XYZ file of N, CA and C in Angstrom:
471
model
N 59.538 -57.545 17.196
C 59.919 -58.410 16.098
C 61.367 -58.092 15.728
N 62.200 -59.121 15.640
C 63.611 -58.956 15.306
C 63.916 -59.650 13.992
N 64.882 -59.084 13.291
C 65.341 -59.679 12.046
C 66.318 -60.800 12.396
N 66.228 -61.918 11.699
C 67.149 -63.029 11.913
C 67.930 -63.294 10.633
N 69.084 -63.893 10.816
C 69.953 -64.212 9.692
C 70.328 -65.682 9.754
N 70.522 -66.279 8.614
C 71.054 -67.636 8.543
C 72.551 -67.522 8.322
N 73.332 -68.075 9.257
C 74.784 -67.993 9.158
C 75.384 -69.384 9.283
N 76.582 -69.509 8.775
C 77.322 -70.749 8.848
C 78.512 -70.504 9.756
N 78.486 -71.081 10.935
C 79.568 -70.909 11.906
C 80.205 -72.270 12.126
N 81.471 -72.372 11.810
C 82.173 -73.637 11.990
C 81.534 -74.768 11.214
N 81.082 -74.495 10.003
C 80.446 -75.471 9.100
C 79.097 -75.978 9.603
N 78.496 -75.256 10.537
C 77.159 -75.609 11.027
C 76.252 -74.401 10.810
N 75.079 -74.635 10.275
C 74.138 -73.548 10.012
C 73.379 -73.188 11.291
N 73.283 -71.889 11.551
C 72.545 -71.375 12.694
C 71.652 -70.240 12.249
N 70.557 -70.055 12.968
C 69.717 -68.883 12.807
C 70.083 -67.963 13.963
N 70.476 -66.728 13.628
C 70.970 -65.796 14.640
C 70.251 -64.470 14.473
N 69.892 -63.826 15.598
C 69.230 -62.531 15.452
C 70.268 -61.468 15.107
N 69.791 -60.352 14.576
C 70.674 -59.333 14.025
C 71.618 -58.751 15.078
N 71.122 -58.480 16.274
C 71.966 -57.926 17.334
C 73.094 -58.894 17.694
N 72.754 -60.168 17.839
C 73.751 -61.179 18.171
C 74.788 -61.308 17.048
N 74.333 -61.203 15.804
C 75.253 -61.277 14.669
C 76.287 -60.162 14.732
N 75.839 -58.929 15.003
C 76.770 -57.800 15.050
C 77.762 -57.941 16.206
N 77.303 -58.434 17.341
C 78.201 -58.656 18.478
C 79.257 -59.695 18.110
N 78.813 -60.811 17.524
C 79.739 -61.881 17.147
C 80.699 -61.422 16.045
N 80.189 -60.711 15.052
C 81.031 -60.210 13.961
C 82.112 -59.277 14.501
N 81.739 -58.358 15.410
C 82.705 -57.424 15.996
C 83.763 -58.190 16.793
N 83.337 -59.179 17.551
C 84.279 -59.978 18.341
C 85.282 -60.683 17.429
N 84.788 -61.352 16.393
C 85.683 -62.074 15.492
C 86.608 -61.124 14.739
N 86.100 -59.942 14.350
C 86.961 -58.953 13.696
C 88.042 -58.458 14.646
N 87.661 -58.202 15.906
C 88.634 -57.738 16.895
C 89.718 -58.798 17.138
N 89.305 -60.052 17.228
C 90.295 -61.124 17.419
C 91.181 -61.239 16.183
N 90.592 -61.175 15.010
C 91.366 -61.282 13.774
C 92.378 -60.167 13.601
N 92.080 -58.986 14.159
C 93.002 -57.854 14.066
C 94.264 -58.063 14.882
N 94.288 -59.044 15.728
C 95.420 -59.241 16.644
C 96.429 -60.271 16.137
N 96.208 -60.807 14.943
C 97.103 -61.827 14.394
C 97.544 -61.459 12.992
N 98.637 -62.089 12.554
C 99.069 -61.991 11.167
C 97.985 -62.630 10.296
N 97.874 -62.235 9.034
C 96.793 -62.772 8.187
C 96.714 -64.290 8.141
N 97.848 -64.985 8.059
C 97.820 -66.452 7.994
C 97.367 -67.029 9.330
N 97.907 -66.488 10.428
C 97.507 -66.953 11.758
C 96.050 -66.624 12.036
N 95.595 -65.470 11.554
C 94.221 -65.030 11.813
C 93.220 -66.006 11.206
N 93.476 -66.460 9.994
C 92.551 -67.380 9.342
C 92.424 -68.683 10.130
N 93.549 -69.212 10.567
C 93.535 -70.462 11.326
C 92.882 -70.266 12.699
N 93.235 -69.179 13.377
C 92.677 -68.898 14.696
C 91.171 -68.673 14.624
N 90.728 -67.891 13.632
C 89.292 -67.630 13.492
C 88.528 -68.901 13.146
N 89.132 -69.773 12.361
C 88.494 -71.046 12.046
C 88.314 -71.876 13.316
N 89.353 -71.944 14.146
C 89.257 -72.669 15.414
C 88.220 -72.040 16.338
N 88.204 -70.712 16.403
C 87.213 -70.021 17.232
C 85.797 -70.313 16.758
N 85.602 -70.268 15.441
C 84.273 -70.553 14.900
C 83.831 -71.975 15.237
N 84.747 -72.923 15.160
C 84.407 -74.307 15.512
C 83.981 -74.397 16.977
N 84.723 -73.729 17.862
C 84.381 -73.751 19.294
C 83.066 -73.029 19.556
N 82.826 -71.912 18.864
C 81.564 -71.184 19.014
C 80.407 -72.061 18.553
N 80.593 -72.776 17.455
C 79.550 -73.677 16.965
C 79.261 -74.765 17.988
N 80.292 -75.300 18.638
C 80.097 -76.306 19.688
C 79.294 -75.722 20.854
N 79.648 -74.518 21.275
C 78.939 -73.879 22.393
C 77.476 -73.639 22.036
N 77.239 -73.124 20.836
C 75.855 -72.876 20.419
C 75.070 -74.183 20.338
N 75.686 -75.226 19.798
C 74.996 -76.518 19.670
C 74.648 -77.103 21.034
N 75.545 -76.932 22.005
C 75.273 -77.430 23.364
C 74.120 -76.677 24.016
N 74.026 -75.382 23.764
C 73.045 -74.540 24.445
C 71.665 -74.563 23.794
N 71.594 -74.872 22.517
C 70.313 -74.858 21.812
C 69.687 -76.245 21.836
N 68.438 -76.295 22.237
C 67.737 -77.578 22.302
C 67.349 -78.074 20.917
N 67.097 -77.147 20.004
C 66.637 -77.503 18.667
C 67.411 -76.694 17.636
N 67.655 -77.249 16.457
C 68.339 -76.484 15.414
C 67.521 -75.287 14.928
N 66.240 -75.270 15.223
C 65.383 -74.164 14.791
C 65.392 -73.000 15.767
N 66.019 -73.175 16.942
C 66.081 -72.080 17.894
C 67.020 -71.000 17.389
N 66.760 -69.785 17.820
C 67.526 -68.640 17.366
C 68.620 -68.315 18.384
N 69.820 -68.081 17.879
C 70.930 -67.649 18.724
C 70.700 -66.176 19.041
N 70.648 -65.839 20.337
C 70.416 -64.445 20.719
C 71.695 -63.832 21.271
N 71.618 -62.551 21.610
C 72.791 -61.809 22.080
C 73.327 -62.376 23.395
N 72.442 -62.848 24.281
C 72.897 -63.414 25.547
C 73.757 -64.657 25.334
N 73.345 -65.500 24.414
C 74.120 -66.705 24.121
C 75.481 -66.346 23.517
N 75.507 -65.341 22.665
C 76.782 -64.905 22.081
C 77.690 -64.357 23.177
N 77.135 -63.578 24.090
C 77.946 -63.038 25.194
C 78.482 -64.159 26.091
N 77.665 -65.188 26.330
C 78.143 -66.324 27.123
C 79.291 -67.039 26.415
N 79.161 -67.208 25.101
C 80.227 -67.862 24.337
C 81.513 -67.031 24.384
N 81.384 -65.712 24.288
C 82.558 -64.833 24.353
C 83.194 -64.912 25.739
N 82.363 -64.999 26.779
C 82.894 -65.117 28.144
C 83.687 -66.414 28.303
N 83.221 -67.487 27.669
C 83.929 -68.768 27.735
C 85.250 -68.695 26.967
N 85.215 -68.095 25.782
C 86.406 -68.040 24.928
C 87.411 -66.994 25.382
N 86.938 -65.939 26.015
C 87.818 -64.852 26.441
C 87.639 -63.629 25.571
N 87.821 -62.464 26.178
C 87.681 -61.204 25.452
C 88.751 -61.099 24.366
N 88.492 -60.271 23.382
C 89.425 -60.118 22.261
C 90.768 -59.579 22.724
N 90.772 -58.696 23.724
C 92.044 -58.123 24.170
C 92.929 -59.150 24.882
N 92.381 -60.293 25.245
C 93.183 -61.353 25.845
C 94.021 -62.093 24.803
N 93.754 -61.837 23.521
C 94.503 -62.471 22.444
C 95.733 -61.649 22.049
N 95.945 -60.513 22.703
C 97.105 -59.677 22.412
C 96.692 -58.302 21.938
N 97.685 -57.531 21.556
C 97.448 -56.173 21.075
C 97.045 -56.202 19.606
N 96.152 -55.289 19.202
C 95.764 -55.254 17.784
C 96.914 -54.783 16.904
N 96.961 -55.333 15.716
C 97.974 -54.915 14.748
C 97.515 -53.616 14.128
N 98.370 -52.626 14.063
C 97.990 -51.329 13.518
C 98.221 -51.241 12.016
N 99.084 -52.099 11.467
C 99.429 -52.004 10.050
C 98.518 -52.838 9.162
N 97.582 -53.532 9.738
C 96.716 -54.399 8.950
C 95.686 -53.583 8.198
N 95.528 -53.873 6.928
C 94.465 -53.226 6.169
C 93.185 -53.990 6.438
N 92.127 -53.278 6.701
C 90.904 -53.893 7.171
C 90.023 -54.428 6.044
N 90.293 -54.063 4.807
C 89.508 -54.605 3.709
C 88.066 -54.170 3.777
N 87.165 -55.114 3.929
C 85.743 -54.794 3.901
C 85.279 -54.007 5.107
N 86.007 -54.023 6.198
C 85.598 -53.253 7.364
C 85.679 -51.757 7.087
N 86.466 -51.351 6.062
C 86.588 -49.947 5.721
C 85.469 -49.461 4.810
N 84.607 -50.326 4.373
C 83.504 -49.923 3.519
C 82.553 -49.069 4.337
N 82.307 -47.860 3.824
C 81.403 -46.963 4.532
C 79.967 -47.339 4.193
N 79.120 -47.266 5.194
C 77.709 -47.545 4.993
C 76.909 -46.332 5.415
N 75.952 -45.961 4.600
C 75.093 -44.829 4.921
C 74.024 -45.292 5.893
N 74.052 -44.731 7.091
C 73.089 -45.071 8.134
C 72.696 -43.804 8.865
N 71.451 -43.775 9.355
C 70.998 -42.658 10.174
C 71.716 -42.712 11.518
N 72.166 -41.548 11.972
C 72.920 -41.481 13.217
C 71.988 -41.568 14.420
N 72.410 -42.312 15.427
C 71.656 -42.359 16.679
C 72.187 -41.335 17.670
N 73.452 -40.965 17.542
C 74.045 -40.035 18.495
C 73.985 -38.590 18.006
N 74.004 -38.378 16.704
C 74.013 -37.044 16.118
C 72.677 -36.762 15.438
N 71.596 -36.793 16.189
C 70.292 -36.632 15.579
C 69.554 -35.475 16.222
N 68.819 -34.758 15.380
C 67.909 -33.720 15.862
C 66.483 -34.199 15.635
N 66.195 -34.640 14.417
C 64.863 -35.168 14.109
C 64.968 -36.663 13.823
N 65.564 -37.003 12.696
C 65.615 -38.402 12.319
C 66.998 -38.985 12.206
N 68.039 -38.166 12.338
C 69.402 -38.654 12.229
C 69.932 -38.702 10.808
N 69.155 -38.163 9.844
C 69.579 -38.207 8.447
C 70.812 -37.338 8.236
N 70.794 -36.113 8.731
C 71.937 -35.213 8.549
C 73.184 -35.756 9.245
N 73.023 -36.310 10.436
C 74.156 -36.898 11.142
C 74.734 -38.076 10.378
N 73.868 -38.891 9.796
C 74.324 -40.027 9.006
C 75.043 -39.601 7.738
N 74.505 -38.584 7.055
C 75.155 -38.069 5.851
C 76.520 -37.464 6.190
N 76.591 -36.731 7.297
C 77.859 -36.130 7.711
C 78.893 -37.207 8.017
N 78.485 -38.250 8.697
C 79.392 -39.345 9.014
C 79.846 -40.065 7.744
N 78.939 -40.275 6.809
C 79.254 -40.979 5.567
C 80.262 -40.205 4.729
N 80.071 -38.871 4.623
C 80.954 -38.060 3.800
C 82.142 -37.501 4.575
N 82.180 -37.713 5.900
C 83.309 -37.281 6.699
C 83.395 -35.774 6.881
N 82.256 -35.109 6.971
C 82.243 -33.659 7.179
C 81.478 -33.341 8.453
N 81.550 -32.093 8.878
C 80.897 -31.661 10.106
C 79.382 -31.690 9.933
N 78.689 -32.176 10.943
C 77.237 -32.296 10.882
C 76.564 -30.935 10.781
N 77.171 -29.895 11.343
C 76.587 -28.554 11.255
C 76.510 -28.082 9.806
N 77.535 -28.396 9.024
C 77.542 -28.022 7.608
C 76.397 -28.717 6.874
N 76.205 -29.990 7.142
C 75.137 -30.742 6.481
C 73.775 -30.178 6.887
N 73.612 -29.852 8.150
C 72.326 -29.299 8.611
C 72.037 -27.946 7.968
N 73.049 -27.102 7.866
C 72.851 -25.796 7.225
C 72.498 -25.974 5.760
N 73.220 -26.874 5.061
C 72.902 -27.146 3.657
C 71.493 -27.695 3.496
N 71.095 -28.603 4.365
C 69.750 -29.172 4.290
C 68.699 -28.086 4.520
N 68.932 -27.222 5.496
C 68.007 -26.120 5.774
C 67.867 -25.215 4.549
N 69.003 -24.831 3.959
C 68.961 -23.962 2.788
C 68.263 -24.629 1.613
N 68.535 -25.896 1.398
C 67.914 -26.597 0.278
C 66.412 -26.783 0.476
N 65.991 -26.994 1.702
C 64.558 -27.167 1.948
C 63.820 -25.843 1.780
N 64.369 -24.758 2.302
C 63.646 -23.495 2.285
C 63.908 -22.625 1.066
N 64.954 -22.907 0.309
C 65.236 -22.084 -0.863
C 65.262 -22.904 -2.151
N 64.606 -24.045 -2.159
C 64.456 -24.823 -3.382
C 65.520 -25.888 -3.554
N 65.324 -26.679 -4.571
C 66.292 -27.724 -4.880
C 65.933 -29.068 -4.273
N 65.477 -29.058 -3.068
C 65.088 -30.297 -2.402
C 63.904 -29.960 -1.503
N 63.001 -30.864 -1.393
C 61.828 -30.584 -0.576
C 61.881 -31.358 0.731
N 60.977 -31.038 1.593
C 60.866 -31.732 2.868
C 60.538 -33.206 2.650
N 59.872 -33.501 1.533
C 59.519 -34.894 1.221
C 60.753 -35.760 1.011
N 61.793 -35.186 0.412
C 63.025 -35.952 0.192
C 63.657 -36.318 1.536
N 63.652 -35.366 2.495
C 64.179 -35.659 3.826
C 63.387 -36.788 4.469
N 62.068 -36.722 4.356
C 61.209 -37.749 4.952
C 61.467 -39.102 4.296
N 61.629 -39.115 2.981
C 61.916 -40.372 2.271
C 63.271 -40.925 2.707
N 64.273 -40.042 2.838
C 65.583 -40.496 3.320
C 65.469 -41.056 4.737
N 64.649 -40.432 5.559
C 64.432 -40.892 6.929
C 63.871 -42.315 6.926
N 62.992 -42.589 5.983
C 62.369 -43.911 5.904
C 63.306 -44.948 5.286
N 64.028 -44.538 4.247
C 64.831 -45.473 3.456
C 66.170 -45.808 4.111
N 66.850 -44.835 4.689
C 68.176 -45.066 5.262
C 68.019 -45.805 6.583
N 68.662 -46.958 6.736
C 68.533 -47.705 7.998
C 69.261 -46.998 9.136
N 68.789 -47.248 10.346
C 69.399 -46.671 11.532
C 70.663 -47.444 11.892
N 71.580 -46.796 12.611
C 72.775 -47.472 13.089
C 72.377 -48.588 14.046
N 73.124 -49.697 14.019
C 72.790 -50.759 14.974
C 73.145 -50.379 16.393
Protein backbone atom coordinates (compact mmCIF):
# COMPACT_ATOMS: atom_id res chain seq x y z
CA UNK A 1 0.00 0.00 0.00
CA UNK A 2 1.43 3.38 -1.03
CA UNK A 3 0.51 6.87 0.05
CA UNK A 4 -0.79 9.11 -2.75
CA UNK A 5 -0.94 12.86 -3.00
CA UNK A 6 -3.15 15.22 -4.96
CA UNK A 7 -0.95 17.72 -6.79
CA UNK A 8 -1.50 20.47 -9.29
CA UNK A 9 1.04 20.30 -12.11
CA UNK A 10 0.73 22.86 -14.87
CA UNK A 11 -2.80 23.79 -13.70
CA UNK A 12 -3.96 20.17 -14.00
CA UNK A 13 -4.76 18.04 -10.97
CA UNK A 14 -3.02 14.67 -10.71
CA UNK A 15 -2.91 11.88 -8.17
CA UNK A 16 0.74 10.95 -7.64
CA UNK A 17 2.31 8.36 -5.37
CA UNK A 18 4.72 9.55 -2.70
CA UNK A 19 7.89 8.14 -4.30
CA UNK A 20 7.06 9.74 -7.65
CA UNK A 21 6.33 13.05 -5.91
CA UNK A 22 9.77 13.11 -4.25
CA UNK A 23 11.52 12.27 -7.53
CA UNK A 24 9.62 15.02 -9.37
CA UNK A 25 10.12 17.56 -6.55
CA UNK A 26 13.89 16.88 -6.49
CA UNK A 27 14.09 17.22 -10.28
CA UNK A 28 12.22 20.54 -10.31
CA UNK A 29 14.31 21.86 -7.40
CA UNK A 30 17.52 20.84 -9.18
CA UNK A 31 16.40 22.57 -12.38
CA UNK A 32 15.32 25.66 -10.45
CA UNK A 33 18.75 25.89 -8.80
CA UNK A 34 20.33 26.43 -12.20
CA UNK A 35 18.56 29.71 -13.05
CA UNK A 36 18.17 33.21 -11.68
CA UNK A 37 15.00 33.54 -9.55
CA UNK A 38 13.00 35.31 -12.29
CA UNK A 39 14.13 32.87 -14.99
CA UNK A 40 13.55 29.91 -12.66
CA UNK A 41 9.89 30.76 -12.13
CA UNK A 42 9.22 31.01 -15.86
CA UNK A 43 11.27 27.91 -16.71
CA UNK A 44 9.64 25.81 -13.98
CA UNK A 45 6.20 26.93 -15.13
CA UNK A 46 7.01 25.81 -18.69
CA UNK A 47 8.44 22.52 -17.40
CA UNK A 48 5.34 21.89 -15.31
CA UNK A 49 3.11 22.51 -18.34
CA UNK A 50 5.14 20.02 -20.41
CA UNK A 51 5.13 17.47 -17.57
CA UNK A 52 1.36 17.83 -17.31
CA UNK A 53 1.07 17.19 -21.07
CA UNK A 54 3.24 14.06 -20.79
CA UNK A 55 1.27 12.73 -17.84
CA UNK A 56 -2.05 13.43 -19.58
CA UNK A 57 -0.90 11.57 -22.71
CA UNK A 58 0.26 8.54 -20.72
CA UNK A 59 -2.70 8.20 -18.35
CA UNK A 60 -5.85 6.62 -19.72
CA UNK A 61 -8.03 8.03 -16.95
CA UNK A 62 -7.77 11.07 -14.67
CA UNK A 63 -8.18 8.68 -11.72
CA UNK A 64 -4.98 6.79 -12.54
CA UNK A 65 -2.02 7.37 -10.28
CA UNK A 66 1.24 8.84 -11.57
CA UNK A 67 4.01 6.45 -10.50
CA UNK A 68 7.79 6.75 -10.33
CA UNK A 69 8.27 5.08 -13.73
CA UNK A 70 6.11 7.66 -15.45
CA UNK A 71 7.99 10.48 -13.73
CA UNK A 72 11.32 8.98 -14.84
CA UNK A 73 10.03 8.73 -18.43
CA UNK A 74 8.96 12.38 -18.33
CA UNK A 75 12.40 13.39 -17.00
CA UNK A 76 14.07 11.36 -19.77
CA UNK A 77 11.99 13.27 -22.35
CA UNK A 78 12.70 16.68 -20.80
CA UNK A 79 16.37 16.04 -20.04
CA UNK A 80 18.35 15.67 -16.84
CA UNK A 81 18.71 18.69 -14.57
CA UNK A 82 22.44 18.99 -15.27
CA UNK A 83 21.62 19.58 -18.95
CA UNK A 84 20.13 22.94 -17.92
CA UNK A 85 23.55 24.24 -16.80
CA UNK A 86 25.56 24.48 -13.63
CA UNK A 87 23.76 25.03 -10.31
CA UNK A 88 23.95 28.48 -8.80
CA UNK A 89 25.87 28.39 -5.54
CA UNK A 90 24.73 31.77 -4.20
CA UNK A 91 21.03 31.00 -4.27
CA UNK A 92 19.30 30.75 -0.93
CA UNK A 93 17.21 27.63 -0.91
CA UNK A 94 14.39 28.89 1.30
CA UNK A 95 12.15 26.00 2.24
CA UNK A 96 14.64 23.38 1.09
CA UNK A 97 16.76 24.34 4.12
CA UNK A 98 14.02 23.39 6.55
CA UNK A 99 15.27 20.48 8.60
CA UNK A 100 12.92 17.57 9.07
CA UNK A 101 13.22 15.00 11.82
CA UNK A 102 13.30 11.58 10.19
CA UNK A 103 14.63 8.17 11.18
CA UNK A 104 17.89 7.44 9.40
CA UNK A 105 18.07 4.57 6.94
CA UNK A 106 21.85 4.68 6.59
CA UNK A 107 22.84 5.40 10.21
CA UNK A 108 20.72 2.85 12.03
CA UNK A 109 21.45 0.19 14.61
CA UNK A 110 17.92 -0.66 15.72
CA UNK A 111 15.35 1.79 14.43
CA UNK A 112 17.35 4.74 13.11
CA UNK A 113 16.10 7.10 15.83
CA UNK A 114 19.56 8.09 17.07
CA UNK A 115 20.84 8.55 13.52
CA UNK A 116 17.86 10.75 12.70
CA UNK A 117 18.30 12.85 15.84
CA UNK A 118 22.01 13.26 15.11
CA UNK A 119 21.28 14.37 11.56
CA UNK A 120 18.57 16.79 12.72
CA UNK A 121 20.78 18.46 15.35
CA UNK A 122 23.95 18.24 13.24
CA UNK A 123 26.02 16.27 15.76
CA UNK A 124 27.89 12.98 15.65
CA UNK A 125 25.67 9.91 15.87
CA UNK A 126 28.01 8.29 18.41
CA UNK A 127 27.33 11.14 20.85
CA UNK A 128 23.58 10.69 20.48
CA UNK A 129 23.86 6.92 20.98
CA UNK A 130 25.96 7.33 24.12
CA UNK A 131 23.50 9.89 25.51
CA UNK A 132 20.56 7.63 24.70
CA UNK A 133 22.28 4.68 26.39
CA UNK A 134 23.00 6.72 29.52
CA UNK A 135 19.49 8.12 29.67
CA UNK A 136 17.88 4.71 29.26
CA UNK A 137 20.01 2.94 31.85
CA UNK A 138 20.52 5.73 34.37
CA UNK A 139 17.09 7.36 34.38
CA UNK A 140 15.51 10.36 32.78
CA UNK A 141 14.14 8.55 29.77
CA UNK A 142 12.84 5.05 29.42
CA UNK A 143 13.01 2.47 26.69
CA UNK A 144 9.34 3.24 26.01
CA UNK A 145 10.20 6.76 24.84
CA UNK A 146 12.67 5.31 22.31
CA UNK A 147 10.00 2.89 21.08
CA UNK A 148 7.44 5.71 20.80
CA UNK A 149 9.95 7.83 18.86
CA UNK A 150 10.60 4.84 16.60
CA UNK A 151 6.88 4.65 15.85
CA UNK A 152 6.17 8.38 15.59
CA UNK A 153 9.19 9.67 13.63
CA UNK A 154 8.79 8.88 9.91
CA UNK A 155 11.55 7.10 8.05
CA UNK A 156 13.65 8.85 5.41
CA UNK A 157 12.24 8.49 1.91
